[in-house]
Amino acid sequence: MHHSRPVAFVFDVQSDDIEGAARFWAGALGRTVAPPNPQHPTYRELSSASPEEPMLLVQSSVGHESRIHLDIETDDQEAEVKRLEGLGAKLLRKVKTWYVMEAPTGHRFCVVRPQRGELTDQNSNVWP
Amino acid sequence: MHHSRPVAFVFDVQSDDIEGAARFWAGALGRTVAPPNPQHPTYRELSSASPEEPMLLVQSSVGHESRIHLDIETDDQEAEVKRLEGLGAKLLRKVKTWYVMEAPTGHRFCVVRPQRGELTDQNSNVWP
């Protein structure tokens, strides 16, 4: 048994201007930019309207065109990758602590460790 | 004075297989697929985990590579487009009832009419 849920939409930005990118999206969406985490200098988090909505992140300096990707968080990454493969997704590679996958629709997405505390039967999907 | 807020993340899918695309994303995210609206046969809506979170839509048969785009809803599209231009976005074109814009980060997004009832000072951003 494991849990998963969509946890974040990430605005991947080709340029290195993380401040400008975060400022634009915060202004466009009426959010504020959280203080940077020195361990993750190319990321900024935008404030949430509600704790239930997915986090909104901005990431600069990506090695591909700008796009939005989805992160799915789970308490068992191997089981979640296998489950998603069963639905038709392909595992592309593991990077640090996350798995990069490609959906049958062509979208890239990541399977990540829990980002906002414990996943429970109440706040997440439960998979047998 | 007008209101706006992020209302939907749309999985744009290059292929024409809307059923397969909606089935994959519903399965991946633990959602159900809402019954199709005959007026919008290339769209499917996935159920929401909470009324505050952005809607998740799947759209097939797009004329570009598969990607995710954001819709911003507003009760004054002209004013919202102008506000976003002031932040550095560019208006690309108007299609039917929505405006397609490009962020300074390179992402395309749309400014749409209210999708889920009235926008208020409580549920939206208020712009002077």
mmCIF file of C-alpha atoms in Angstrom:
data_model
loop_
_atom_site.group_PDB
_atom_site.id
_atom_site.type_symbol
_atom_site.label_atom_id
_atom_site.label_comp_id
_atom_site.label_asym_id
_atom_site.label_seq_id
_atom_site.Cartn_x
_atom_site.Cartn_y
_atom_site.Cartn_z
ATOM 1 C CA MET A 1 0.000 0.000 0.000
ATOM 2 C CA HIS A 2 1.312 3.451 -0.849
ATOM 3 C CA HIS A 3 0.071 7.036 -1.279
ATOM 4 C CA SER A 4 0.524 9.693 -3.944
ATOM 5 C CA ARG A 5 -0.924 13.021 -5.031
ATOM 6 C CA PRO A 6 -0.098 15.868 -7.387
ATOM 7 C CA VAL A 7 2.018 18.230 -5.274
ATOM 8 C CA ALA A 8 3.397 20.980 -7.510
ATOM 9 C CA PHE A 9 3.228 22.647 -10.865
ATOM 10 C CA VAL A 10 6.702 23.882 -11.733
ATOM 11 C CA PHE A 11 7.294 26.728 -14.198
ATOM 12 C CA ASP A 12 10.566 25.598 -15.816
ATOM 13 C CA VAL A 13 12.360 28.658 -17.172
ATOM 14 C CA GLN A 14 15.165 28.535 -19.700
ATOM 15 C CA SER A 15 16.818 31.790 -18.639
ATOM 16 C CA ASP A 16 19.016 32.212 -15.552
ATOM 17 C CA ASP A 17 16.962 35.129 -14.233
ATOM 18 C CA ILE A 18 15.178 33.369 -11.382
ATOM 19 C CA GLU A 19 14.289 36.656 -9.669
ATOM 20 C CA GLY A 20 12.660 38.121 -12.759
ATOM 21 C CA ALA A 21 10.793 34.893 -13.516
ATOM 22 C CA ALA A 22 9.478 34.525 -9.960
ATOM 23 C CA ARG A 23 8.501 38.218 -9.889
ATOM 24 C CA PHE A 24 6.515 37.901 -13.111
ATOM 25 C CA TRP A 25 4.557 34.814 -12.046
ATOM 26 C CA ALA A 26 3.932 36.137 -8.528
ATOM 27 C CA GLY A 27 2.574 39.367 -10.025
ATOM 28 C CA ALA A 28 0.511 37.583 -12.664
ATOM 29 C CA LEU A 29 -1.087 35.225 -10.132
ATOM 30 C CA GLY A 30 -1.314 37.587 -7.152
ATOM 31 C CA ARG A 31 1.056 35.553 -5.012
ATOM 32 C CA THR A 32 4.196 36.408 -3.057
ATOM 33 C CA VAL A 33 7.623 34.854 -3.537
ATOM 34 C CA ALA A 34 8.891 32.848 -0.569
ATOM 35 C CA PRO A 35 12.442 33.580 0.639
ATOM 36 C CA PRO A 36 14.961 31.564 -1.394
ATOM 37 C CA ASN A 37 16.347 28.333 0.044
ATOM 38 C CA PRO A 38 20.158 28.570 -0.286
ATOM 39 C CA GLN A 39 20.285 24.819 -0.942
ATOM 40 C CA HIS A 40 18.085 25.262 -4.029
ATOM 41 C CA PRO A 41 19.174 28.589 -5.560
ATOM 42 C CA THR A 42 17.467 28.006 -8.913
ATOM 43 C CA TYR A 43 14.018 27.474 -7.304
ATOM 44 C CA ARG A 44 11.459 29.898 -5.872
ATOM 45 C CA GLU A 45 8.133 28.981 -4.318
ATOM 46 C CA LEU A 46 5.049 31.141 -4.773
ATOM 47 C CA SER A 47 2.617 31.449 -1.859
ATOM 48 C CA SER A 48 -0.479 29.219 -2.002
ATOM 49 C CA ALA A 49 -4.090 30.346 -1.976
ATOM 50 C CA SER A 50 -5.016 27.258 0.054
ATOM 51 C CA PRO A 51 -3.096 24.367 1.634
ATOM 52 C CA GLU A 52 -4.965 21.919 -0.594
ATOM 53 C CA GLU A 53 -3.882 23.397 -3.888
ATOM 54 C CA PRO A 54 -0.684 22.173 -5.531
ATOM 55 C CA MET A 55 2.417 24.242 -4.771
ATOM 56 C CA LEU A 56 3.519 26.633 -7.511
ATOM 57 C CA LEU A 57 7.282 26.658 -8.097
ATOM 58 C CA VAL A 58 9.490 28.565 -10.504
ATOM 59 C CA GLN A 59 12.762 26.922 -11.586
ATOM 60 C CA SER A 60 15.369 28.748 -13.689
ATOM 61 C CA SER A 61 18.247 27.615 -15.883
ATOM 62 C CA VAL A 62 16.639 24.437 -17.234
ATOM 63 C CA GLY A 63 18.297 22.693 -20.181
ATOM 64 C CA HIS A 64 15.226 22.713 -22.450
ATOM 65 C CA GLU A 65 12.550 25.150 -23.617
ATOM 66 C CA SER A 66 10.416 26.829 -20.950
ATOM 67 C CA ARG A 67 7.432 24.726 -19.954
ATOM 68 C CA ILE A 68 5.311 23.705 -16.975
ATOM 69 C CA HIS A 69 5.818 20.294 -15.433
ATOM 70 C CA LEU A 70 3.916 18.424 -12.754
ATOM 71 C CA ASP A 71 5.438 16.798 -9.671
ATOM 72 C CA ILE A 72 3.665 13.826 -8.073
ATOM 73 C CA GLU A 73 4.684 13.166 -4.462
ATOM 74 C CA THR A 74 4.594 9.705 -2.951
ATOM 75 C CA ASP A 75 5.732 7.745 0.080
ATOM 76 C CA ASP A 76 6.993 4.896 -2.129
ATOM 77 C CA GLN A 77 8.694 6.115 -5.283
ATOM 78 C CA GLU A 78 9.490 2.669 -6.680
ATOM 79 C CA ALA A 79 5.885 1.509 -6.270
ATOM 80 C CA GLU A 80 4.528 4.743 -7.746
ATOM 81 C CA VAL A 81 6.843 4.539 -10.772
ATOM 82 C CA LYS A 82 5.697 0.961 -11.337
ATOM 83 C CA ARG A 83 2.040 1.972 -11.001
ATOM 84 C CA LEU A 84 2.494 4.793 -13.547
ATOM 85 C CA GLU A 85 4.353 2.456 -15.920
ATOM 86 C CA GLY A 86 1.286 0.222 -15.709
ATOM 87 C CA LEU A 87 -0.804 3.161 -16.948
ATOM 88 C CA GLY A 88 1.533 3.655 -19.911
ATOM 89 C CA ALA A 89 4.162 6.127 -18.654
ATOM 90 C CA LYS A 90 7.890 5.588 -19.306
ATOM 91 C CA LEU A 91 10.675 6.028 -16.782
ATOM 92 C CA LEU A 92 13.349 8.219 -18.396
ATOM 93 C CA ARG A 93 15.894 8.513 -15.587
ATOM 94 C CA LYS A 94 16.519 9.076 -11.918
ATOM 95 C CA VAL A 95 17.995 12.480 -10.935
ATOM 96 C CA LYS A 96 19.149 12.952 -7.343
ATOM 97 C CA THR A 97 15.980 12.095 -5.355
ATOM 98 C CA TRP A 98 13.394 12.185 -8.137
ATOM 99 C CA TYR A 99 12.315 10.074 -11.092
ATOM 100 C CA VAL A 100 11.687 11.754 -14.447
ATOM 101 C CA MET A 101 8.900 10.078 -16.402
ATOM 102 C CA GLU A 102 7.139 10.655 -19.709
ATOM 103 C CA ALA A 103 3.373 10.304 -20.018
ATOM 104 C CA PRO A 104 1.830 8.560 -23.044
ATOM 105 C CA THR A 105 0.573 12.076 -23.900
ATOM 106 C CA GLY A 106 4.186 13.263 -24.265
ATOM 107 C CA HIS A 107 4.354 15.324 -21.061
ATOM 108 C CA ARG A 108 7.367 14.964 -18.791
ATOM 109 C CA PHE A 109 6.645 14.792 -15.080
ATOM 110 C CA CYS A 110 8.474 13.857 -11.887
ATOM 111 C CA VAL A 111 7.806 11.424 -9.062
ATOM 112 C CA VAL A 112 9.185 13.029 -5.903
ATOM 113 C CA ARG A 113 9.448 12.322 -2.200
ATOM 114 C CA PRO A 114 6.839 13.856 0.169
ATOM 115 C CA GLN A 115 7.210 17.654 0.049
ATOM 116 C CA ARG A 116 4.673 18.876 2.619
ATOM 117 C CA GLY A 117 4.562 16.390 5.467
ATOM 118 C CA GLU A 118 3.142 12.909 5.692
ATOM 119 C CA LEU A 119 0.827 11.489 3.061
ATOM 120 C CA THR A 120 -2.246 9.913 4.643
ATOM 121 C CA ASP A 121 -5.390 8.089 3.528
ATOM 122 C CA GLN A 122 -7.205 11.425 4.034
ATOM 123 C CA ASN A 123 -5.023 13.823 2.047
ATOM 124 C CA SER A 124 -3.799 11.519 -0.745
ATOM 125 C CA ASN A 125 -4.675 8.741 -3.127
ATOM 126 C CA VAL A 126 -4.216 5.274 -1.627
ATOM 127 C CA TRP A 127 -2.947 2.532 -3.947
ATOM 128 C CA PRO A 128 -3.160 -1.153 -3.027
ATOM 129 C CA MET B 1 -11.325 47.554 -10.361
ATOM 130 C CA HIS B 2 -11.297 43.960 -11.597
ATOM 131 C CA HIS B 3 -10.612 40.425 -10.330
ATOM 132 C CA SER B 4 -8.498 37.526 -11.559
ATOM 133 C CA ARG B 5 -7.116 34.206 -10.393
ATOM 134 C CA PRO B 6 -5.453 31.122 -11.829
ATOM 135 C CA VAL B 7 -8.360 28.832 -12.727
ATOM 136 C CA ALA B 8 -7.008 25.830 -14.643
ATOM 137 C CA PHE B 9 -3.965 23.881 -15.661
ATOM 138 C CA VAL B 10 -4.616 22.394 -19.077
ATOM 139 C CA PHE B 11 -2.761 19.323 -20.362
ATOM 140 C CA ASP B 12 -2.529 20.124 -24.077
ATOM 141 C CA VAL B 13 -2.170 16.868 -25.991
ATOM 142 C CA GLN B 14 -0.965 16.631 -29.574
ATOM 143 C CA SER B 15 -2.775 13.391 -30.391
ATOM 144 C CA ASP B 16 -6.500 13.111 -31.139
ATOM 145 C CA ASP B 17 -7.040 10.424 -28.503
ATOM 146 C CA ILE B 18 -8.866 12.530 -25.891
ATOM 147 C CA GLU B 19 -10.253 9.440 -24.134
ATOM 148 C CA GLY B 20 -6.846 7.826 -23.733
ATOM 149 C CA ALA B 21 -5.245 11.084 -22.595
ATOM 150 C CA ALA B 22 -7.958 11.812 -20.021
ATOM 151 C CA ARG B 23 -7.839 8.208 -18.801
ATOM 152 C CA PHE B 24 -4.073 8.354 -18.258
ATOM 153 C CA TRP B 25 -4.100 11.630 -16.308
ATOM 154 C CA ALA B 26 -7.139 10.641 -14.252
ATOM 155 C CA GLY B 27 -5.410 7.381 -13.325
ATOM 156 C CA ALA B 28 -2.083 9.042 -12.621
ATOM 157 C CA LEU B 29 -3.615 11.692 -10.356
ATOM 158 C CA GLY B 30 -6.377 9.603 -8.783
ATOM 159 C CA ARG B 31 -9.200 11.668 -10.275
ATOM 160 C CA THR B 32 -12.272 10.811 -12.310
ATOM 161 C CA VAL B 33 -13.100 12.134 -15.755
ATOM 162 C CA ALA B 34 -16.215 14.315 -15.919
ATOM 163 C CA PRO B 35 -18.779 13.487 -18.634
ATOM 164 C CA PRO B 36 -17.819 15.172 -21.919
ATOM 165 C CA ASN B 37 -19.497 18.427 -22.891
ATOM 166 C CA PRO B 38 -20.714 17.959 -26.489
ATOM 167 C CA GLN B 39 -19.963 21.632 -27.172
ATOM 168 C CA HIS B 40 -16.292 21.054 -26.343
ATOM 169 C CA PRO B 41 -15.515 17.541 -27.654
ATOM 170 C CA THR B 42 -11.719 17.936 -27.456
ATOM 171 C CA TYR B 43 -11.803 18.782 -23.726
ATOM 172 C CA ARG B 44 -12.216 16.656 -20.614
ATOM 173 C CA GLU B 45 -12.268 17.870 -17.033
ATOM 174 C CA LEU B 46 -10.747 15.855 -14.201
ATOM 175 C CA SER B 47 -12.456 15.949 -10.805
ATOM 176 C CA SER B 48 -10.967 18.335 -8.236
ATOM 177 C CA ALA B 49 -9.626 17.419 -4.818
ATOM 178 C CA SER B 50 -10.928 20.721 -3.433
ATOM 179 C CA PRO B 51 -12.978 23.619 -4.817
ATOM 180 C CA GLU B 52 -10.059 25.981 -4.194
ATOM 181 C CA GLU B 53 -7.567 24.155 -6.335
ATOM 182 C CA PRO B 54 -7.246 25.043 -10.022
ATOM 183 C CA MET B 55 -9.303 22.873 -12.377
ATOM 184 C CA LEU B 56 -7.380 20.200 -14.271
ATOM 185 C CA LEU B 57 -8.331 19.911 -17.936
ATOM 186 C CA VAL B 58 -7.119 17.691 -20.755
ATOM 187 C CA GLN B 59 -7.340 19.038 -24.318
ATOM 188 C CA SER B 60 -6.555 16.912 -27.375
ATOM 189 C CA SER B 61 -5.646 17.692 -30.975
ATOM 190 C CA VAL B 62 -3.586 20.828 -30.281
ATOM 191 C CA GLY B 63 -1.462 22.220 -33.117
ATOM 192 C CA HIS B 64 1.827 22.179 -31.206
ATOM 193 C CA GLU B 65 3.830 19.807 -29.028
ATOM 194 C CA SER B 66 2.160 18.489 -25.865
ATOM 195 C CA ARG B 67 2.549 20.829 -22.924
ATOM 196 C CA ILE B 68 0.734 22.202 -19.887
ATOM 197 C CA HIS B 69 -0.705 25.694 -20.035
ATOM 198 C CA LEU B 70 -2.274 27.897 -17.401
ATOM 199 C CA ASP B 71 -5.615 29.688 -17.712
ATOM 200 C CA ILE B 72 -6.208 32.873 -15.716
ATOM 201 C CA GLU B 73 -9.884 33.776 -15.300
ATOM 202 C CA THR B 74 -11.048 37.364 -14.899
ATOM 203 C CA ASP B 75 -14.169 39.514 -14.930
ATOM 204 C CA ASP B 76 -12.477 42.090 -17.185
ATOM 205 C CA GLN B 77 -10.335 40.505 -19.883
ATOM 206 C CA GLU B 78 -9.175 43.776 -21.457
ATOM 207 C CA ALA B 79 -8.055 45.164 -18.096
ATOM 208 C CA GLU B 80 -6.344 41.898 -17.159
ATOM 209 C CA VAL B 81 -4.487 41.721 -20.480
ATOM 210 C CA LYS B 82 -3.306 45.303 -19.952
ATOM 211 C CA ARG B 83 -2.200 44.516 -16.396
ATOM 212 C CA LEU B 84 -0.229 41.472 -17.575
ATOM 213 C CA GLU B 85 1.341 43.483 -20.401
ATOM 214 C CA GLY B 86 2.481 45.904 -17.705
ATOM 215 C CA LEU B 87 4.282 42.984 -16.030
ATOM 216 C CA GLY B 88 6.047 42.119 -19.286
ATOM 217 C CA ALA B 89 3.714 39.621 -21.000
ATOM 218 C CA LYS B 90 2.856 39.906 -24.691
ATOM 219 C CA LEU B 91 -0.597 39.498 -26.228
ATOM 220 C CA LEU B 92 -0.304 37.039 -29.118
ATOM 221 C CA ARG B 93 -3.911 36.836 -30.343
ATOM 222 C CA LYS B 94 -7.551 36.562 -29.413
ATOM 223 C CA VAL B 95 -9.236 33.174 -30.084
ATOM 224 C CA LYS B 96 -13.016 32.954 -29.663
ATOM 225 C CA THR B 97 -13.520 34.150 -26.072
ATOM 226 C CA TRP B 98 -9.936 33.969 -24.786
ATOM 227 C CA TYR B 99 -6.679 35.875 -25.149
ATOM 228 C CA VAL B 100 -3.459 33.946 -25.754
ATOM 229 C CA MET B 101 -0.455 35.600 -24.104
ATOM 230 C CA GLU B 102 3.250 34.847 -23.755
ATOM 231 C CA ALA B 103 5.029 35.400 -20.452
ATOM 232 C CA PRO B 104 8.519 36.950 -20.379
ATOM 233 C CA THR B 105 9.610 33.464 -19.268
ATOM 234 C CA GLY B 106 8.448 32.043 -22.618
ATOM 235 C CA HIS B 107 5.332 30.246 -21.350
ATOM 236 C CA ARG B 108 2.076 30.628 -23.246
ATOM 237 C CA PHE B 109 -1.025 31.157 -21.132
ATOM 238 C CA CYS B 110 -4.644 32.256 -21.638
ATOM 239 C CA VAL B 111 -6.825 34.953 -20.104
ATOM 240 C CA VAL B 112 -10.352 33.544 -19.995
ATOM 241 C CA ARG B 113 -13.822 34.557 -18.819
ATOM 242 C CA PRO B 114 -15.029 33.372 -15.370
ATOM 243 C CA GLN B 115 -15.277 29.569 -15.437
ATOM 244 C CA ARG B 116 -16.665 28.721 -12.005
ATOM 245 C CA GLY B 117 -19.100 31.444 -11.011
ATOM 246 C CA GLU B 118 -18.542 35.006 -9.896
ATOM 247 C CA LEU B 119 -15.133 36.314 -8.942
ATOM 248 C CA THR B 120 -15.263 38.177 -5.625
ATOM 249 C CA ASP B 121 -12.889 40.072 -3.357
ATOM 250 C CA GLN B 122 -12.824 36.919 -1.217
ATOM 251 C CA ASN B 123 -12.023 34.248 -3.777
ATOM 252 C CA SER B 124 -9.815 36.243 -6.197
ATOM 253 C CA ASN B 125 -7.125 38.831 -6.571
ATOM 254 C CA VAL B 126 -8.484 42.384 -6.681
ATOM 255 C CA TRP B 127 -6.705 44.829 -8.997
ATOM 256 C CA PRO B 128 -7.267 48.584 -8.756
#
